[in-house]
C-alpha atoms as an extended CHARMM CRD file, in Angstrom:
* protein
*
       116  EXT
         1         1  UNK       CA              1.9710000000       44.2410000000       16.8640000000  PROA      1               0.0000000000
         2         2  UNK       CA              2.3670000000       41.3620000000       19.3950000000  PROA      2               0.0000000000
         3         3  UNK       CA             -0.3420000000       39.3300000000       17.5950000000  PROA      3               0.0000000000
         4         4  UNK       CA              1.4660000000       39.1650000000       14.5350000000  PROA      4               0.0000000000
         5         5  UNK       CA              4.8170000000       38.1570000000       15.7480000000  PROA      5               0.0000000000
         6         6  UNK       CA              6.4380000000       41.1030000000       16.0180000000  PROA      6               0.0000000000
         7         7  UNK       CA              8.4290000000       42.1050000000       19.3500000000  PROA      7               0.0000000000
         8         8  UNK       CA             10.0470000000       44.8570000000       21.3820000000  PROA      8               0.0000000000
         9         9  UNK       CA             13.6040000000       43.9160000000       21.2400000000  PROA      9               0.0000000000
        10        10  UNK       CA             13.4870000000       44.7790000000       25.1200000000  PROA      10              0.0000000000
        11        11  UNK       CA             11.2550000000       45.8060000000       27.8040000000  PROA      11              0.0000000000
        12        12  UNK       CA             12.5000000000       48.6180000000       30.2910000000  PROA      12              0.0000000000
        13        13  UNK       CA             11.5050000000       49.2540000000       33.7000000000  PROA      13              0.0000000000
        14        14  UNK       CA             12.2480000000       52.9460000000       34.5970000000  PROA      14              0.0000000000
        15        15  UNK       CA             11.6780000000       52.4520000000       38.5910000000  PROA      15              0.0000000000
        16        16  UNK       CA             14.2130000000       50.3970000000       39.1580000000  PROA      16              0.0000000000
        17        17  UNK       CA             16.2460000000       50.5250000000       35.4480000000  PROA      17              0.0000000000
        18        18  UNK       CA             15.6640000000       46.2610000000       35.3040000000  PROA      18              0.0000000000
        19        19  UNK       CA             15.7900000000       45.7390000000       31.4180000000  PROA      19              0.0000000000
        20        20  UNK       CA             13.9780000000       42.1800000000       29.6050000000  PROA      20              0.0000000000
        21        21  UNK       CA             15.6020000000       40.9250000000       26.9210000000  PROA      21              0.0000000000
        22        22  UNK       CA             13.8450000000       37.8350000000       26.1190000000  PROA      22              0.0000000000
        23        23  UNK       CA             11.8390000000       35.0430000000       27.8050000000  PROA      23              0.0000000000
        24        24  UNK       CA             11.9610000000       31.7890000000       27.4980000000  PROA      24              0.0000000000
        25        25  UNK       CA              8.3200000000       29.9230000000       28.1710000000  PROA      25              0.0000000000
        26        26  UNK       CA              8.5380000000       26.6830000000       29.4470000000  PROA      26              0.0000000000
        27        27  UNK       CA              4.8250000000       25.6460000000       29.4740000000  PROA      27              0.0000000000
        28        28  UNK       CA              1.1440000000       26.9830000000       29.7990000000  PROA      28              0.0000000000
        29        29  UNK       CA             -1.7120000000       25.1160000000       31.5090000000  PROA      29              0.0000000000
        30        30  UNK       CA             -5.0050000000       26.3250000000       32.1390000000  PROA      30              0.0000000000
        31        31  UNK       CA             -5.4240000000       26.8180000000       35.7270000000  PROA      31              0.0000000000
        32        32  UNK       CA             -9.2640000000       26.0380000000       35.2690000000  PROA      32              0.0000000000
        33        33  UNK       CA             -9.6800000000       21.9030000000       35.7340000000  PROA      33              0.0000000000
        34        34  UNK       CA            -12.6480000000       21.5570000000       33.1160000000  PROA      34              0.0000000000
        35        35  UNK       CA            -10.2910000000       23.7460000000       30.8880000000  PROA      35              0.0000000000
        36        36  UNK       CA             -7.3800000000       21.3930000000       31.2520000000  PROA      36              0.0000000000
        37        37  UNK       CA             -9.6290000000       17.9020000000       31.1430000000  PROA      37              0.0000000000
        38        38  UNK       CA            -11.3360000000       19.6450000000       28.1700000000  PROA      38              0.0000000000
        39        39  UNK       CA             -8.1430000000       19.9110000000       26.2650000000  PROA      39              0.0000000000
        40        40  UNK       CA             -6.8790000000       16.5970000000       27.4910000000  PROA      40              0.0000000000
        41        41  UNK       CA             -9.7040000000       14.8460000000       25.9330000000  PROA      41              0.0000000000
        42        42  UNK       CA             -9.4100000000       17.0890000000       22.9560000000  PROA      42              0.0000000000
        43        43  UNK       CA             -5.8360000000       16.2170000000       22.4090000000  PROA      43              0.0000000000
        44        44  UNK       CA             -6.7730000000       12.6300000000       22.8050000000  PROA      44              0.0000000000
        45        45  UNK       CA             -9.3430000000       12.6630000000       20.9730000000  PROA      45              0.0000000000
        46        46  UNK       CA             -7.2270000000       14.3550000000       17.7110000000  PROA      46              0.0000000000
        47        47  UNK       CA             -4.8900000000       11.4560000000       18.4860000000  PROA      47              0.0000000000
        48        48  UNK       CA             -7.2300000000        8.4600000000       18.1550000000  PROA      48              0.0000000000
        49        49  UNK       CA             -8.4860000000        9.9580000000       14.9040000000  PROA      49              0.0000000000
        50        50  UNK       CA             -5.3210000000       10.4460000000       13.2850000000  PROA      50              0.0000000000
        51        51  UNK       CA             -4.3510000000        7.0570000000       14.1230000000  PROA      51              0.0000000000
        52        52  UNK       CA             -7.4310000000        5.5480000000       12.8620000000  PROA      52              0.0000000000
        53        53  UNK       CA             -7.1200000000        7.4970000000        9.8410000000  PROA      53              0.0000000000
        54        54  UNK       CA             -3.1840000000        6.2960000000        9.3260000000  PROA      54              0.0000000000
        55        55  UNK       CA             -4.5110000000        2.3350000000       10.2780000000  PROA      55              0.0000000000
        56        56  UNK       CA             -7.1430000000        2.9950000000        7.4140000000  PROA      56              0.0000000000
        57        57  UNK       CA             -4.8540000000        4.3810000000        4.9990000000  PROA      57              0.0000000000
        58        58  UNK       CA             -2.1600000000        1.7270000000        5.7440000000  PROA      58              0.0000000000
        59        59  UNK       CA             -5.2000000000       -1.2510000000        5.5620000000  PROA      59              0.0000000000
        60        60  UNK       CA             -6.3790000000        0.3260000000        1.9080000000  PROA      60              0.0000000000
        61        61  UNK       CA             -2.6860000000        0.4000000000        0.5390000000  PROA      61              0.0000000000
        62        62  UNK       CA             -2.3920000000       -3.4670000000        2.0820000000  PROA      62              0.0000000000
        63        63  UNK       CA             -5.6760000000       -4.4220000000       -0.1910000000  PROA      63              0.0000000000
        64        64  UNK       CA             -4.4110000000       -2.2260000000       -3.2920000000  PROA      64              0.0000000000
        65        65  UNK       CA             -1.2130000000       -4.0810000000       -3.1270000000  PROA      65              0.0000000000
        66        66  UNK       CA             -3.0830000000       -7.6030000000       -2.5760000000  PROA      66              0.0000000000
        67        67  UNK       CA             -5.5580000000       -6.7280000000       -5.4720000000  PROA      67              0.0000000000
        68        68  UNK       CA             -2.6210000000       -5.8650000000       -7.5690000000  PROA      68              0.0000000000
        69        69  UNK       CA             -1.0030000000       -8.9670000000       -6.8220000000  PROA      69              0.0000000000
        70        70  UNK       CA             -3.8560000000      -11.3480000000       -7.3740000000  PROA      70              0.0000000000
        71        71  UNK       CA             -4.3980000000       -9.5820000000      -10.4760000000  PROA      71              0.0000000000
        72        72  UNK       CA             -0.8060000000      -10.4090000000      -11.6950000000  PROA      72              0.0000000000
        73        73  UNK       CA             -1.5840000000      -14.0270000000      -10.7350000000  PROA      73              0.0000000000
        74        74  UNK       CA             -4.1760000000      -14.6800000000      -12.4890000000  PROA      74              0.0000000000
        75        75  UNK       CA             -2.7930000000      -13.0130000000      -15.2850000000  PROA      75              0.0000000000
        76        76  UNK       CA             -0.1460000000      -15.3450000000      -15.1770000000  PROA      76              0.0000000000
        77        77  UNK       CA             -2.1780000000      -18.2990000000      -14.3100000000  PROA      77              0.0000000000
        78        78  UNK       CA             -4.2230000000      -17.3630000000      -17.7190000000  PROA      78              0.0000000000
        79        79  UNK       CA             -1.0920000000      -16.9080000000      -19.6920000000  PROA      79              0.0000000000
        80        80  UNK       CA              0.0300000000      -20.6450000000      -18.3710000000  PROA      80              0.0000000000
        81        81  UNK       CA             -3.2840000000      -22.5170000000      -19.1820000000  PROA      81              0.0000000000
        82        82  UNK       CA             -2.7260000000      -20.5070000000      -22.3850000000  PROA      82              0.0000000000
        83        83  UNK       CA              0.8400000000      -22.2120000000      -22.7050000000  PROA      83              0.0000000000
        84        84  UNK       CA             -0.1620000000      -25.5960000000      -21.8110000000  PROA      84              0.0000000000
        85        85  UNK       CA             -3.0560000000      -25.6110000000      -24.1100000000  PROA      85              0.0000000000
        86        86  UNK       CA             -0.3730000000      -24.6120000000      -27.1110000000  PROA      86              0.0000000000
        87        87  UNK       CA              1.2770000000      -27.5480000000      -25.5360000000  PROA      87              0.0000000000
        88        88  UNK       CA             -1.1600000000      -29.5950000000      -25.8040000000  PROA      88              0.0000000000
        89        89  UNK       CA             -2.5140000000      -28.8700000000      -29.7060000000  PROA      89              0.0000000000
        90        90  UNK       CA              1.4470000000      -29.5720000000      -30.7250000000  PROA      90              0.0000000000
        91        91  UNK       CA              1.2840000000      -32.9910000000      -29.2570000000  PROA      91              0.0000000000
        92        92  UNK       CA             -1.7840000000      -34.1420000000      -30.4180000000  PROA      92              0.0000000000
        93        93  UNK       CA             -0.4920000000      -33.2990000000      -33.9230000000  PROA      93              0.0000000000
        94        94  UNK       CA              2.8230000000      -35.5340000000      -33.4690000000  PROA      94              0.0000000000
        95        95  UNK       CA              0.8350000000      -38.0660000000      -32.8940000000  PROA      95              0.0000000000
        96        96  UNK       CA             -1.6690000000      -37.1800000000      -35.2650000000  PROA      96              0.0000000000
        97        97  UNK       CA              1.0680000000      -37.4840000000      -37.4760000000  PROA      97              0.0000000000
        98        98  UNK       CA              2.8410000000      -40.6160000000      -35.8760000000  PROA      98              0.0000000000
        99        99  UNK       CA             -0.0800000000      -42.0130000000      -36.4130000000  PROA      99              0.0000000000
       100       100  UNK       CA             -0.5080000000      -41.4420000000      -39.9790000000  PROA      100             0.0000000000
       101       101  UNK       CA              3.2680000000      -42.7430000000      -40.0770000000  PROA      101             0.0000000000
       102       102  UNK       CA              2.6140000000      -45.8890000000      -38.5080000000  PROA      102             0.0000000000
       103       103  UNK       CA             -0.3870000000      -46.1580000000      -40.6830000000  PROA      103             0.0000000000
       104       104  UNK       CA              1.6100000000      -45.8000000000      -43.7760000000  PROA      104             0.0000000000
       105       105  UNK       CA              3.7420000000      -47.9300000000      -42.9560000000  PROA      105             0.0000000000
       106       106  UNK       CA              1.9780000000      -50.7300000000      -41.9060000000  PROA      106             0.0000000000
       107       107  UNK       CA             -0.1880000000      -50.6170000000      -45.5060000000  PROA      107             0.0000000000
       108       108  UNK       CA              3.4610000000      -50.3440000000      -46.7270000000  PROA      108             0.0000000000
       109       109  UNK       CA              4.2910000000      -53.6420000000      -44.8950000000  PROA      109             0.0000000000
       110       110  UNK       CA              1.1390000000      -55.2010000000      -45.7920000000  PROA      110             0.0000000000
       111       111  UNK       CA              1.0440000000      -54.3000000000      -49.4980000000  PROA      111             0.0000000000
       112       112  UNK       CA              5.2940000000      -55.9730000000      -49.5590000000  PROA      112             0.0000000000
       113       113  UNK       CA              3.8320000000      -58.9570000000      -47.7140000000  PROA      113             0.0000000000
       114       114  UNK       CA              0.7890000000      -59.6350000000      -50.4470000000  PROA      114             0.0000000000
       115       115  UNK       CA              3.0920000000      -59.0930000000      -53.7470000000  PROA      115             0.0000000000
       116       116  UNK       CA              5.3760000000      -61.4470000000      -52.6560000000  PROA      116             0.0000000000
């Protein structure tokens, strides 16, 4: 059948013996105007919404990739107040313990000084 994409391989006219092979269609427009300004608009219309649904797609990947990367910043920035604060403990106890050297030290002095 024709609806189902299946052709005559020609078409034969026996008045005049003119044989079709194939035809080539260039275009098809309605010939009614409300036809043709109804599909205009309809073919805009499926336009606008596919762009607005490719703009809302590309914003939503945008904010997935921001979230991502503010995630992996503060991450970090956790991880580096982590680090400093490690930083921090080891220095007070050098001088925690510098102290306690000095300390010693000093009695040291101080107990030389008063035997001799």
């Amino acid at each position: 059948t024709y609806a189902q994409g299946n052709f005559k391989p020609n078409l034969k006219f026996a008045a005049n013996n003119l044989v079709i092979t194939g035809i080539d269609i260039q275009s098809v427009e309605p010939i009614d105007q409300r036809t043709r300004d109804s599909l205009q608009k309809s073919v805009q219309l499926a336009i606008e919404i596919t762009t607005k649904s490719q703009e809302a797609a590309a914003r939503h990947e945008a904010e997935r990739v921001e979230q991502e990367a503010r995630g992996r910043l503060e991450r970090q920035k956790i991880a580096d107040e982590a680090e400093a604060e490690k930083a921090r403990k080891r220095l007070l106890q050098l001088q925690a313990q510098s102290a306690a050297v000095e300390s010693t030290g000093q009695a040291t002095a101080e107990a030389k000084a008063r035997s001799e």
